PDB file of C-alpha atoms and ligand atoms in Angstrom:
ATOM      1  CA  MET P   1      -0.030  29.461 -19.281  1.00 67.00           C
ATOM      2  CA  LYS P   2       2.115  30.071 -16.200  1.00 74.00           C
ATOM      3  CA  PRO P   3       4.424  27.155 -15.333  1.00 83.00           C
ATOM      4  CA  ARG P   4       3.115  25.313 -12.284  1.00 90.00           C
ATOM      5  CA  PRO P   5       5.234  25.705  -9.159  1.00 95.00           C
ATOM      6  CA  ALA P   6       7.211  22.738  -7.862  1.00 96.00           C
ATOM      7  CA  PHE P   7       4.792  22.345  -4.938  1.00 97.00           C
ATOM      8  CA  ALA P   8       2.021  21.290  -7.348  1.00 96.00           C
ATOM      9  CA  ASP P   9       3.535  17.793  -7.407  1.00 96.00           C
ATOM     10  CA  ASP P  10       6.074  17.703  -4.614  1.00 98.00           C
ATOM     11  CA  LEU P  11       5.082  17.308  -0.953  1.00 98.00           C
ATOM     12  CA  ALA P  12       8.428  18.523   0.379  1.00 98.00           C
ATOM     13  CA  ALA P  13       8.133  21.656  -1.762  1.00 98.00           C
ATOM     14  CA  ALA P  14       4.572  22.202  -0.478  1.00 98.00           C
ATOM     15  CA  ARG P  15       5.819  22.003   3.116  1.00 98.00           C
ATOM     16  CA  ALA P  16       8.708  24.351   2.323  1.00 98.00           C
ATOM     17  CA  GLU P  17       6.321  26.850   0.721  1.00 98.00           C
ATOM     18  CA  ALA P  18       4.004  26.727   3.744  1.00 98.00           C
ATOM     19  CA  PHE P  19       6.904  27.310   6.158  1.00 98.00           C
ATOM     20  CA  ALA P  20       8.239  30.157   3.992  1.00 98.00           C
ATOM     21  CA  LEU P  21       4.812  31.827   4.114  1.00 98.00           C
ATOM     22  CA  LEU P  22       4.714  31.492   7.912  1.00 98.00           C
ATOM     23  CA  ALA P  23       8.130  33.162   8.154  1.00 98.00           C
ATOM     24  CA  ARG P  24       6.926  35.875   5.789  1.00 98.00           C
ATOM     25  CA  GLY P  25       3.812  36.383   7.919  1.00 98.00           C
ATOM     26  CA  VAL P  26       6.046  37.283  10.863  1.00 98.00           C
ATOM     27  CA  ALA P  27       8.332  39.593   8.906  1.00 98.00           C
ATOM     28  CA  ASP P  28       5.801  41.346   6.666  1.00 98.00           C
ATOM     29  CA  ARG P  29       3.049  43.298   8.449  1.00 97.00           C
ATOM     30  CA  ARG P  30       1.064  43.491   5.215  1.00 98.00           C
ATOM     31  CA  HIS P  31       1.130  39.776   4.509  1.00 98.00           C
ATOM     32  CA  ALA P  32      -2.111  37.854   5.059  1.00 98.00           C
ATOM     33  CA  PHE P  33      -0.360  35.384   7.353  1.00 98.00           C
ATOM     34  CA  HIS P  34       0.491  38.248   9.733  1.00 98.00           C
ATOM     35  CA  THR P  35      -2.995  37.958  11.232  1.00 98.00           C
ATOM     36  CA  PRO P  36      -4.007  34.309  11.638  1.00 99.00           C
ATOM     37  CA  THR P  37      -7.145  33.089  13.367  1.00 99.00           C
ATOM     38  CA  LEU P  38      -6.611  31.197  16.610  1.00 99.00           C
ATOM     39  CA  ALA P  39      -9.307  28.720  17.592  1.00 99.00           C
ATOM     40  CA  SER P  40      -9.630  27.419  21.122  1.00 98.00           C
ATOM     41  CA  ILE P  41     -12.228  25.535  23.068  1.00 98.00           C
ATOM     42  CA  GLY P  42     -14.402  27.777  25.223  1.00 98.00           C
ATOM     43  CA  LEU P  43     -14.907  27.086  28.903  1.00 98.00           C
ATOM     44  CA  ASP P  44     -18.437  25.994  27.961  1.00 98.00           C
ATOM     45  CA  GLY P  45     -17.063  23.515  25.372  1.00 98.00           C
ATOM     46  CA  ALA P  46     -18.048  25.573  22.325  1.00 98.00           C
ATOM     47  CA  PRO P  47     -15.457  26.682  19.738  1.00 98.00           C
ATOM     48  CA  ARG P  48     -14.015  30.227  19.914  1.00 98.00           C
ATOM     49  CA  ALA P  49     -12.054  31.964  17.135  1.00 98.00           C
ATOM     50  CA  ARG P  50     -10.255  35.304  16.974  1.00 98.00           C
ATOM     51  CA  THR P  51      -7.555  37.160  15.027  1.00 98.00           C
ATOM     52  CA  LEU P  52      -4.079  37.529  16.533  1.00 98.00           C
ATOM     53  CA  VAL P  53      -0.843  39.005  15.243  1.00 98.00           C
ATOM     54  CA  LEU P  54       1.789  36.438  14.319  1.00 98.00           C
ATOM     55  CA  ARG P  55       4.956  37.488  16.184  1.00 98.00           C
ATOM     56  CA  GLY P  56       7.378  34.651  15.657  1.00 98.00           C
ATOM     57  CA  PHE P  57       7.901  31.322  13.896  1.00 98.00           C
ATOM     58  CA  ASP P  58      10.531  28.674  14.574  1.00 98.00           C
ATOM     59  CA  ALA P  59      10.506  26.126  11.742  1.00 98.00           C
ATOM     60  CA  GLU P  60      12.720  23.719  13.693  1.00 97.00           C
ATOM     61  CA  THR P  61      10.234  23.309  16.565  1.00 98.00           C
ATOM     62  CA  ARG P  62       7.157  24.202  14.461  1.00 98.00           C
ATOM     63  CA  SER P  63       6.164  26.806  17.015  1.00 98.00           C
ATOM     64  CA  LEU P  64       4.456  30.112  16.463  1.00 98.00           C
ATOM     65  CA  ARG P  65       4.575  32.984  18.943  1.00 98.00           C
ATOM     66  CA  LEU P  66       1.532  35.128  19.672  1.00 98.00           C
ATOM     67  CA  HIS P  67       0.916  37.758  22.344  1.00 98.00           C
ATOM     68  CA  SER P  68      -2.179  38.402  24.388  1.00 98.00           C
ATOM     69  CA  ASP P  69      -3.602  39.821  27.587  1.00 98.00           C
ATOM     70  CA  ALA P  70      -3.377  37.283  30.384  1.00 98.00           C
ATOM     71  CA  ARG P  71      -6.819  38.406  31.582  1.00 98.00           C
ATOM     72  CA  SER P  72      -8.483  37.555  28.250  1.00 98.00           C
ATOM     73  CA  ALA P  73     -10.864  34.663  27.733  1.00 98.00           C
ATOM     74  CA  LYS P  74      -8.507  32.828  25.363  1.00 98.00           C
ATOM     75  CA  ILE P  75      -5.835  32.535  28.063  1.00 98.00           C
ATOM     76  CA  ALA P  76      -8.244  30.901  30.503  1.00 98.00           C
ATOM     77  CA  GLU P  77      -9.422  28.617  27.700  1.00 98.00           C
ATOM     78  CA  LEU P  78      -5.911  27.563  26.684  1.00 98.00           C
ATOM     79  CA  ALA P  79      -4.878  27.076  30.319  1.00 98.00           C
ATOM     80  CA  ARG P  80      -7.722  24.610  30.712  1.00 98.00           C
ATOM     81  CA  GLU P  81      -7.428  22.962  27.262  1.00 98.00           C
ATOM     82  CA  PRO P  82      -4.109  23.544  25.464  1.00 98.00           C
ATOM     83  CA  ARG P  83      -5.285  21.903  22.244  1.00 98.00           C
ATOM     84  CA  ALA P  84      -5.820  24.651  19.687  1.00 98.00           C
ATOM     85  CA  ALA P  85      -5.874  25.359  15.970  1.00 99.00           C
ATOM     86  CA  LEU P  86      -4.544  28.160  13.830  1.00 98.00           C
ATOM     87  CA  HIS P  87      -6.037  29.109  10.481  1.00 99.00           C
ATOM     88  CA  LEU P  88      -4.293  31.189   7.824  1.00 98.00           C
ATOM     89  CA  TYR P  89      -5.312  32.110   4.284  1.00 98.00           C
ATOM     90  CA  ASP P  90      -3.203  33.967   1.761  1.00 98.00           C
ATOM     91  CA  ALA P  91      -5.634  35.135  -0.942  1.00 98.00           C
ATOM     92  CA  ARG P  92      -2.811  36.185  -3.271  1.00 96.00           C
ATOM     93  CA  ALA P  93      -1.077  32.788  -3.168  1.00 97.00           C
ATOM     94  CA  GLN P  94      -4.451  31.036  -2.766  1.00 98.00           C
ATOM     95  CA  ILE P  95      -2.980  28.939   0.018  1.00 98.00           C
ATOM     96  CA  GLN P  96      -4.821  27.976   3.186  1.00 98.00           C
ATOM     97  CA  LEU P  97      -3.082  26.429   6.193  1.00 99.00           C
ATOM     98  CA  ARG P  98      -4.880  24.668   9.023  1.00 99.00           C
ATOM     99  CA  LEU P  99      -2.534  23.996  11.901  1.00 99.00           C
ATOM    100  CA  GLU P 100      -3.382  21.813  14.874  1.00 98.00           C
ATOM    101  CA  GLY P 101      -1.366  21.604  18.041  1.00 98.00           C
ATOM    102  CA  ARG P 102      -0.956  22.725  21.605  1.00 98.00           C
ATOM    103  CA  ALA P 103      -0.450  26.089  23.215  1.00 98.00           C
ATOM    104  CA  SER P 104       1.819  26.804  26.143  1.00 98.00           C
ATOM    105  CA  LEU P 105       1.430  30.022  28.125  1.00 98.00           C
ATOM    106  CA  HIS P 106       4.335  32.176  29.304  1.00 98.00           C
ATOM    107  CA  ARG P 107       4.097  35.153  31.676  1.00 98.00           C
ATOM    108  CA  GLU P 108       7.183  35.248  33.892  1.00 97.00           C
ATOM    109  CA  ASP P 109       9.875  33.298  32.068  1.00 98.00           C
ATOM    110  CA  ALA P 110      12.688  34.353  29.719  1.00 98.00           C
ATOM    111  CA  LEU P 111      10.430  33.967  26.672  1.00 98.00           C
ATOM    112  CA  ALA P 112       7.888  36.445  28.086  1.00 98.00           C
ATOM    113  CA  GLU P 113      10.639  38.833  29.213  1.00 98.00           C
ATOM    114  CA  ALA P 114      12.295  38.842  25.774  1.00 98.00           C
ATOM    115  CA  ALA P 115       8.975  39.332  23.987  1.00 98.00           C
ATOM    116  CA  TRP P 116       8.007  42.225  26.290  1.00 97.00           C
ATOM    117  CA  ALA P 117      11.431  43.835  25.917  1.00 97.00           C
ATOM    118  CA  ALA P 118      11.068  43.701  22.116  1.00 96.00           C
ATOM    119  CA  SER P 119       7.536  45.101  22.008  1.00 95.00           C
ATOM    120  CA  ARG P 120       6.864  48.745  21.231  1.00 92.00           C
ATOM    121  CA  PRO P 121       5.125  51.250  23.568  1.00 89.00           C
ATOM    122  CA  PHE P 122       2.065  51.225  21.310  1.00 88.00           C
ATOM    123  CA  SER P 123       1.709  47.431  21.708  1.00 91.00           C
ATOM    124  CA  ARG P 124       2.435  47.614  25.441  1.00 94.00           C
ATOM    125  CA  MET P 125      -0.416  50.076  25.860  1.00 92.00           C
ATOM    126  CA  CYS P 126      -2.962  47.351  24.968  1.00 92.00           C
ATOM    127  CA  TYR P 127      -2.052  45.444  28.117  1.00 95.00           C
ATOM    128  CA  ALA P 128      -2.206  48.521  30.364  1.00 94.00           C
ATOM    129  CA  LEU P 129      -5.947  48.930  29.887  1.00 90.00           C
ATOM    130  CA  ALA P 130      -8.248  48.601  32.872  1.00 89.00           C
ATOM    131  CA  PRO P 131     -10.536  46.806  33.421  1.00 92.00           C
ATOM    132  CA  ALA P 132      -9.858  43.348  31.985  1.00 94.00           C
ATOM    133  CA  PRO P 133     -10.644  42.655  28.297  1.00 95.00           C
ATOM    134  CA  GLY P 134     -14.219  41.590  27.743  1.00 96.00           C
ATOM    135  CA  THR P 135     -15.610  43.434  30.794  1.00 96.00           C
ATOM    136  CA  PRO P 136     -18.962  45.065  29.928  1.00 96.00           C
ATOM    137  CA  LEU P 137     -18.739  48.877  30.170  1.00 96.00           C
ATOM    138  CA  ALA P 138     -21.296  51.682  30.113  1.00 96.00           C
ATOM    139  CA  ALA P 139     -18.929  53.737  27.919  1.00 95.00           C
ATOM    140  CA  PRO P 140     -15.586  53.223  26.111  1.00 93.00           C
ATOM    141  CA  PRO P 141     -12.694  53.224  28.630  1.00 91.00           C
ATOM    142  CA  PRO P 142     -10.143  56.064  28.838  1.00 89.00           C
ATOM    143  CA  ALA P 143      -6.764  55.419  27.191  1.00 89.00           C
ATOM    144  CA  PRO P 144      -4.098  54.148  29.611  1.00 89.00           C
ATOM    145  CA  ARG P 145      -1.119  56.430  30.302  1.00 87.00           C
ATOM    146  CA  ASP P 146       1.620  54.116  31.438  1.00 89.00           C
ATOM    147  CA  PRO P 147       2.512  51.384  28.902  1.00 86.00           C
ATOM    148  CA  ASP P 148       4.853  49.666  31.371  1.00 89.00           C
ATOM    149  CA  SER P 149       1.975  48.923  33.740  1.00 90.00           C
ATOM    150  CA  GLY P 150       0.844  46.437  31.086  1.00 94.00           C
ATOM    151  CA  ARG P 151       3.691  44.037  31.875  1.00 97.00           C
ATOM    152  CA  ALA P 152       1.663  42.335  34.628  1.00 96.00           C
ATOM    153  CA  HIS P 153      -0.991  41.386  32.064  1.00 97.00           C
ATOM    154  CA  PHE P 154       1.287  40.379  29.213  1.00 98.00           C
ATOM    155  CA  ALA P 155       1.277  36.744  28.087  1.00 98.00           C
ATOM    156  CA  VAL P 156       3.045  34.875  25.307  1.00 98.00           C
ATOM    157  CA  ILE P 157       1.169  32.037  23.639  1.00 99.00           C
ATOM    158  CA  LEU P 158       3.552  29.541  22.098  1.00 98.00           C
ATOM    159  CA  PHE P 159       1.584  27.374  19.699  1.00 99.00           C
ATOM    160  CA  THR P 160       3.361  24.221  18.527  1.00 98.00           C
ATOM    161  CA  PHE P 161       1.687  22.352  15.704  1.00 98.00           C
ATOM    162  CA  ALA P 162       1.850  18.617  15.155  1.00 98.00           C
ATOM    163  CA  ARG P 163      -0.403  18.611  12.091  1.00 98.00           C
ATOM    164  CA  MET P 164      -0.628  20.887   9.105  1.00 98.00           C
ATOM    165  CA  GLU P 165      -3.152  20.757   6.333  1.00 98.00           C
ATOM    166  CA  TRP P 166      -2.144  22.676   3.211  1.00 98.00           C
ATOM    167  CA  LEU P 167      -4.612  23.633   0.489  1.00 98.00           C
ATOM    168  CA  TRP P 168      -3.657  25.353  -2.751  1.00 98.00           C
ATOM    169  CA  LEU P 169      -6.382  26.521  -5.074  1.00 98.00           C
ATOM    170  CA  ASP P 170      -5.427  26.428  -8.724  1.00 95.00           C
ATOM    171  CA  ALA P 171      -7.494  26.496 -11.903  1.00 93.00           C
ATOM    172  CA  ALA P 172      -5.505  23.567 -13.298  1.00 93.00           C
ATOM    173  CA  GLY P 173      -6.343  21.427 -10.252  1.00 94.00           C
ATOM    174  CA  HIS P 174      -6.451  22.116  -6.540  1.00 97.00           C
ATOM    175  CA  ARG P 175      -3.908  20.480  -4.286  1.00 98.00           C
ATOM    176  CA  ARG P 176      -4.415  19.386  -0.693  1.00 98.00           C
ATOM    177  CA  ALA P 177      -1.857  17.722   1.555  1.00 98.00           C
ATOM    178  CA  ARG P 178      -1.505  16.753   5.196  1.00 98.00           C
ATOM    179  CA  PHE P 179       1.698  16.742   7.211  1.00 98.00           C
ATOM    180  CA  ALA P 180       1.998  15.236  10.671  1.00 98.00           C
ATOM    181  CA  TRP P 181       4.943  15.103  13.049  1.00 98.00           C
ATOM    182  CA  GLY P 182       5.199  12.439  15.729  1.00 95.00           C
ATOM    183  CA  GLU P 183       7.452   9.776  17.203  1.00 93.00           C
ATOM    184  CA  ALA P 184       8.093   8.387  13.727  1.00 91.00           C
ATOM    185  CA  GLY P 185       9.174  11.759  12.359  1.00 95.00           C
ATOM    186  CA  GLU P 186       7.329  13.490   9.557  1.00 97.00           C
ATOM    187  CA  GLU P 187       4.495  11.870   7.668  1.00 98.00           C
ATOM    188  CA  ALA P 188       3.113  13.519   4.568  1.00 98.00           C
ATOM    189  CA  THR P 189       0.327  12.578   2.196  1.00 98.00           C
ATOM    190  CA  TRP P 190      -1.736  14.109  -0.570  1.00 98.00           C
ATOM    191  CA  LEU P 191      -5.453  14.335   0.138  1.00 98.00           C
ATOM    192  CA  ALA P 192      -8.344  14.584  -2.274  1.00 98.00           C
ATOM    193  CA  PRO P 193      -9.124  18.290  -2.387  1.00 96.00           C
TER     194      PRO P 193
HETATM  195  C1  FMN M 201      -6.097  42.590  13.059  1.00 92.73           C
HETATM  196  C2  FMN M 201      -6.277  42.161  14.499  1.00 92.73           C
HETATM  197  C3  FMN M 201      -5.184  41.811  15.235  1.00 92.73           C
HETATM  198  C4  FMN M 201      -5.334  41.400  16.569  1.00 92.73           C
HETATM  199  N1  FMN M 201      -4.232  41.026  17.271  1.00 92.73           N
HETATM  200  C5  FMN M 201      -4.368  40.563  18.536  1.00 92.73           C
HETATM  201  C6  FMN M 201      -3.243  40.065  19.247  1.00 92.73           C
HETATM  202  O1  FMN M 201      -2.101  40.011  18.748  1.00 92.73           O
HETATM  203  N2  FMN M 201      -3.445  39.605  20.509  1.00 92.73           N
HETATM  204  C7  FMN M 201      -4.680  39.617  21.089  1.00 92.73           C
HETATM  205  O2  FMN M 201      -4.800  39.175  22.226  1.00 92.73           O
HETATM  206  N3  FMN M 201      -5.773  40.080  20.439  1.00 92.73           N
HETATM  207  C8  FMN M 201      -5.640  40.548  19.171  1.00 92.73           C
HETATM  208  N4  FMN M 201      -6.744  40.996  18.491  1.00 92.73           N
HETATM  209  C9  FMN M 201      -8.061  41.015  19.184  1.00 92.73           C
HETATM  210  C10 FMN M 201      -8.639  39.594  19.225  1.00 92.73           C
HETATM  211  O3  FMN M 201      -9.093  39.236  17.925  1.00 92.73           O
HETATM  212  C11 FMN M 201      -9.793  39.444  20.231  1.00 92.73           C
HETATM  213  O4  FMN M 201     -10.833  40.331  19.907  1.00 92.73           O
HETATM  214  C12 FMN M 201      -9.350  39.709  21.668  1.00 92.73           C
HETATM  215  O5  FMN M 201      -8.034  39.233  21.902  1.00 92.73           O
HETATM  216  C13 FMN M 201     -10.305  39.038  22.664  1.00 92.73           C
HETATM  217  O6  FMN M 201     -10.336  37.646  22.416  1.00 92.73           O
HETATM  218  P1  FMN M 201     -10.806  36.574  23.522  1.00 92.73           P
HETATM  219  O7  FMN M 201     -11.963  37.194  24.245  1.00 92.73           O
HETATM  220  O8  FMN M 201     -11.173  35.381  22.733  1.00 92.73           O
HETATM  221  O9  FMN M 201      -9.660  36.332  24.444  1.00 92.73           O
HETATM  222  C14 FMN M 201      -6.624  41.384  17.154  1.00 92.73           C
HETATM  223  C15 FMN M 201      -7.729  41.720  16.384  1.00 92.73           C
HETATM  224  C16 FMN M 201      -7.558  42.105  15.076  1.00 92.73           C
HETATM  225  C17 FMN M 201      -8.780  42.461  14.275  1.00 92.73           C
END
């Protein structure tokens, strides 16, 4: 039998593994954590979930960077209710993360400028589309020509989590743990899976 990893019985190792996977999700386009699901609260109060590309992770501040079109529904939802959740599942590692926190929106500041400057023409093209995302159309829209015209619609979502639930599926016994960060620093506990 394979030796069990340290995180099977060590909360700090479980947290470290989760953070390493988040960093990997940014760096590795093929990694499952590259495309997490962002959940927000719809303007009608109902939950909304969608896939986004994970663009950045800062372990120190526990913040994840995502990009979107400022005209999209999620931006209006997060502007009204910044509380949000991010879900990630790595089928190979059999690790699920459920992150809960708040989103801040950035369109004109240094964060947005740096993210736009670093994005490729192909990505920029997504924001150059007219009309706004989600607009009903009689036929698919023509491809935009000028990627730089997308800058006006580009938004960075900075999601900072204050809670993380970690679940590892293993034949020898599943593991589930919760981490929370607040005034008192970090609190961590095992949970019944
Ligand atoms: C693999 C994949 C990656 C995606 N990446 C993004 C992304 O980085 N940003 C984004 O706004 N939408 C992305 N989308 C599209 C969203 O899932 C969603 O359809 C769109 O943003 C509209 O969502 P909204 O109406 O809730 O705002 C992606 C979809 C898929 C399938």
